[in-house]
mmCIF file of N, CA and C in Angstrom:
data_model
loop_
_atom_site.group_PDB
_atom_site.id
_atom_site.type_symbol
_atom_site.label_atom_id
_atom_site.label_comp_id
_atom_site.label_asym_id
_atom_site.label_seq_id
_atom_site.Cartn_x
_atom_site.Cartn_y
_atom_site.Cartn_z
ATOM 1 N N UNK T 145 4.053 21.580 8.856
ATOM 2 C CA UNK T 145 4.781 20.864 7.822
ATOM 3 C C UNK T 145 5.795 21.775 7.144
ATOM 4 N N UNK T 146 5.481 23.126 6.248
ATOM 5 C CA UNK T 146 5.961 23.792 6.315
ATOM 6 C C UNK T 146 7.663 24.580 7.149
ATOM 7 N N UNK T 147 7.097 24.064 8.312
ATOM 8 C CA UNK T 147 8.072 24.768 9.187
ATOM 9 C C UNK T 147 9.160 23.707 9.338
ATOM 10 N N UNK T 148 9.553 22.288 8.774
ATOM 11 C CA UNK T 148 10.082 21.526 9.329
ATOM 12 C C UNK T 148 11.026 21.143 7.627
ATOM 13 N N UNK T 149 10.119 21.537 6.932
ATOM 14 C CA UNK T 149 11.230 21.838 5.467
ATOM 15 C C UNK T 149 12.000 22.868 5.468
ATOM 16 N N UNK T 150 11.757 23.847 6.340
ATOM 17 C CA UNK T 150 12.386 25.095 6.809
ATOM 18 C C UNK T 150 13.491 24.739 7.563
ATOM 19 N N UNK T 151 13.058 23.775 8.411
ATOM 20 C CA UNK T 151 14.476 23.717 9.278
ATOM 21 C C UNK T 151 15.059 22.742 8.715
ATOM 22 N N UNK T 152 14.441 22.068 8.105
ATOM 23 C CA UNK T 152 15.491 21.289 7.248
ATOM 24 C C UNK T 152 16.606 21.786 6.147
ATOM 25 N N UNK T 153 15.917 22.409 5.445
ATOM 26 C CA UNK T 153 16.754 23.384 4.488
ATOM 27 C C UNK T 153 18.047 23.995 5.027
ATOM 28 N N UNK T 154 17.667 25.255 6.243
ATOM 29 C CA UNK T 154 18.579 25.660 6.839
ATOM 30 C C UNK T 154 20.028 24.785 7.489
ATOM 31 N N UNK T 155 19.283 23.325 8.242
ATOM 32 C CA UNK T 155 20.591 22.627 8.813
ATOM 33 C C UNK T 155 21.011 22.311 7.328
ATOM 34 N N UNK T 156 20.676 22.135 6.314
ATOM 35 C CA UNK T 156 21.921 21.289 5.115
ATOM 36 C C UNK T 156 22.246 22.370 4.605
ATOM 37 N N UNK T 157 22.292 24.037 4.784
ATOM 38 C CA UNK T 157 22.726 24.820 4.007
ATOM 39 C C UNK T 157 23.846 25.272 5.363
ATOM 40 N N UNK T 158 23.398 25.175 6.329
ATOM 41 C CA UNK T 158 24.246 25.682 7.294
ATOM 42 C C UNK T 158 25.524 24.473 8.031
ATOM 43 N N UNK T 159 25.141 23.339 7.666
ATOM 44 C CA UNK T 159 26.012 22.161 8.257
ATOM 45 C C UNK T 159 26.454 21.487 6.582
ATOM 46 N N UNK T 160 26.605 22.364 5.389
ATOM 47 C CA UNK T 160 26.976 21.623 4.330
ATOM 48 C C UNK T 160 26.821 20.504 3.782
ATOM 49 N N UNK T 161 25.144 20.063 4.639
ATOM 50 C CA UNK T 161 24.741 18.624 4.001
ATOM 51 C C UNK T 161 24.001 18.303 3.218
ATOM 52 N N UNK T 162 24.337 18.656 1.712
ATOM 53 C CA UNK T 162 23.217 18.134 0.599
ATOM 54 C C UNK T 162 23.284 17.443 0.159
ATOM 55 N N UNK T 163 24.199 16.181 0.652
ATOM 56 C CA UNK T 163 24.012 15.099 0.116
ATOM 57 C C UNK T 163 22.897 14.458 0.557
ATOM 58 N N UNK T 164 22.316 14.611 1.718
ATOM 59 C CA UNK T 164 21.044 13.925 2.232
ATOM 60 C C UNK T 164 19.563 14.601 1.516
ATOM 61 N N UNK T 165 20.373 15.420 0.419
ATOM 62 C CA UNK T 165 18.872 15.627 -0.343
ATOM 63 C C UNK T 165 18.328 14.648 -1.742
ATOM 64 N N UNK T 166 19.585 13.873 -1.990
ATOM 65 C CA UNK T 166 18.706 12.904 -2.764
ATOM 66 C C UNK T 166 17.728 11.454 -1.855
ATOM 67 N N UNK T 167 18.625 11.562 -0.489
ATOM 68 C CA UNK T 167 18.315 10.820 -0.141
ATOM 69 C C UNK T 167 16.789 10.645 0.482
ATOM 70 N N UNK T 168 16.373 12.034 0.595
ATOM 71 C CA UNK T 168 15.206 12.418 1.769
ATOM 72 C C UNK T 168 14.445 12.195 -0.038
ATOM 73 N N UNK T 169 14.319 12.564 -1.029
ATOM 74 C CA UNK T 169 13.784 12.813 -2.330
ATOM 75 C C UNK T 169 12.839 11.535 -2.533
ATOM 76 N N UNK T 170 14.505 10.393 -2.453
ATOM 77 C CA UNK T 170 14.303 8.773 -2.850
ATOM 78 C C UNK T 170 13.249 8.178 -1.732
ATOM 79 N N UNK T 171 12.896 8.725 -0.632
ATOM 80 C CA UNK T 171 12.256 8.371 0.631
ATOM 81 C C UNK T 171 10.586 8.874 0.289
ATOM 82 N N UNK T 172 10.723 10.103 0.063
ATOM 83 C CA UNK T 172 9.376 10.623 -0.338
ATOM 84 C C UNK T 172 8.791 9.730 -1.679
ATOM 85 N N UNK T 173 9.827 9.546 -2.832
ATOM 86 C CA UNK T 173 9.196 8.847 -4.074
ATOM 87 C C UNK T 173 8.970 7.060 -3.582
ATOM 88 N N UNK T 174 9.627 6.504 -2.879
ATOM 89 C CA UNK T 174 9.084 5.606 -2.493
ATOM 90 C C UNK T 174 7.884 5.395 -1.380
ATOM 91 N N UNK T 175 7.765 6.452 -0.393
ATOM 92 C CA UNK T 175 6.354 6.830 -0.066
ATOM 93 C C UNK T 175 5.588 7.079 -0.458
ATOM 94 N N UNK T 176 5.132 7.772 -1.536
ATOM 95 C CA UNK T 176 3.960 7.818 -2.000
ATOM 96 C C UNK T 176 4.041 7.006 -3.310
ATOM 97 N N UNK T 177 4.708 6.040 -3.595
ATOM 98 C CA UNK T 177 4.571 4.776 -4.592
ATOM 99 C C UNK T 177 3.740 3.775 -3.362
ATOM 100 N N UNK T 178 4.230 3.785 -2.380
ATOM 101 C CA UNK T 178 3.202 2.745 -1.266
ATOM 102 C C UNK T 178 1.654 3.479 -0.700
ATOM 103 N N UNK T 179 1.993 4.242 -0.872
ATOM 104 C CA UNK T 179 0.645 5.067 -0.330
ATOM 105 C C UNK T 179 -0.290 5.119 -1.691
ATOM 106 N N UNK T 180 -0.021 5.876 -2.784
ATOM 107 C CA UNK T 180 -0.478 5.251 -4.012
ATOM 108 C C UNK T 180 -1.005 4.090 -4.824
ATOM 109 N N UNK T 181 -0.407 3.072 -3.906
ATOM 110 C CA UNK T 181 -0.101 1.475 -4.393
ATOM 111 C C UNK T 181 -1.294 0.807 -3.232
ATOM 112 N N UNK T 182 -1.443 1.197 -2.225
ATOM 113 C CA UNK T 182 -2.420 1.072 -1.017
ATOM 114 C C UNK T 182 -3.870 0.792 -1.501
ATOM 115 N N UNK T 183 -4.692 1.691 -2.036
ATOM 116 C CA UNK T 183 -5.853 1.340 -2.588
ATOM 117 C C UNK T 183 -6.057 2.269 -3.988
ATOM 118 N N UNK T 184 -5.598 1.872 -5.029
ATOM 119 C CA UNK T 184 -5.707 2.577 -6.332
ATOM 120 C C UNK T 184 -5.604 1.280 -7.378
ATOM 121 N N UNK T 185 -6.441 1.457 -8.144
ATOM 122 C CA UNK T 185 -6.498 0.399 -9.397
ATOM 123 C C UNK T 185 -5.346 0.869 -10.211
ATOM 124 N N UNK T 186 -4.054 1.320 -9.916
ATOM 125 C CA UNK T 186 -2.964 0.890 -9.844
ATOM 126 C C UNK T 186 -1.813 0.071 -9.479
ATOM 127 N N UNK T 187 -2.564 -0.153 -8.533
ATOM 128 C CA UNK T 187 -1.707 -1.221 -7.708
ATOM 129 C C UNK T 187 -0.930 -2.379 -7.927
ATOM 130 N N UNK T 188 -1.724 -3.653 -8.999
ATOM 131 C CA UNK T 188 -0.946 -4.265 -9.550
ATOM 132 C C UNK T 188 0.313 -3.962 -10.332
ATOM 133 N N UNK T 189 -0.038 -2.829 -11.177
ATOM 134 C CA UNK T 189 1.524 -2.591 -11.768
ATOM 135 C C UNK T 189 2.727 -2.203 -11.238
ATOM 136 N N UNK T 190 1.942 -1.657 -10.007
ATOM 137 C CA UNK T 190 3.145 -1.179 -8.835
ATOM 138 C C UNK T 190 3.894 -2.142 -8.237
ATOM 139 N N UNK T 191 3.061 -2.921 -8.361
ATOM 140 C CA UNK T 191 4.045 -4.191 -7.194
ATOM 141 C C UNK T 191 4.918 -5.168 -7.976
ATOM 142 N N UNK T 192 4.395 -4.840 -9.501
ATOM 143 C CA UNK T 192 5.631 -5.879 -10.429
ATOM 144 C C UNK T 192 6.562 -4.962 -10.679
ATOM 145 N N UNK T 193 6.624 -3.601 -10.138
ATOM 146 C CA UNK T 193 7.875 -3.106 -10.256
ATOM 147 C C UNK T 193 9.001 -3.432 -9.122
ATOM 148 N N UNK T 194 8.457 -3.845 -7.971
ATOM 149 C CA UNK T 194 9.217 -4.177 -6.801
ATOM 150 C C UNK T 194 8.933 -6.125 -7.020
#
């Protein structure tokens, strides 16, 4: 896992692409809002946000 934030880092520092870092950000925070939202007595409030 480790090693693949590594190469990630490097291609957007070396190919000048950080704009795809809010985007990878917005991907992770909506992943673990569903993974979170999956089985947690949270769940209802999660889903009246969507």
């Amino acid at each position: 896992m480790l090693s693949i934030i590594r190469e990630l880092a490097s291609y957007m520092t070396a190919r000048k692409k950080w704009w795809l870092l809010p985007i990878i950000m917005v991907l992770l925070v909506f992943g673990g809002l569903l993974i979170l939202a999956k089985g947690s007595a949270i769940a209802p409030f999660i889903y009246t946000v969507f």
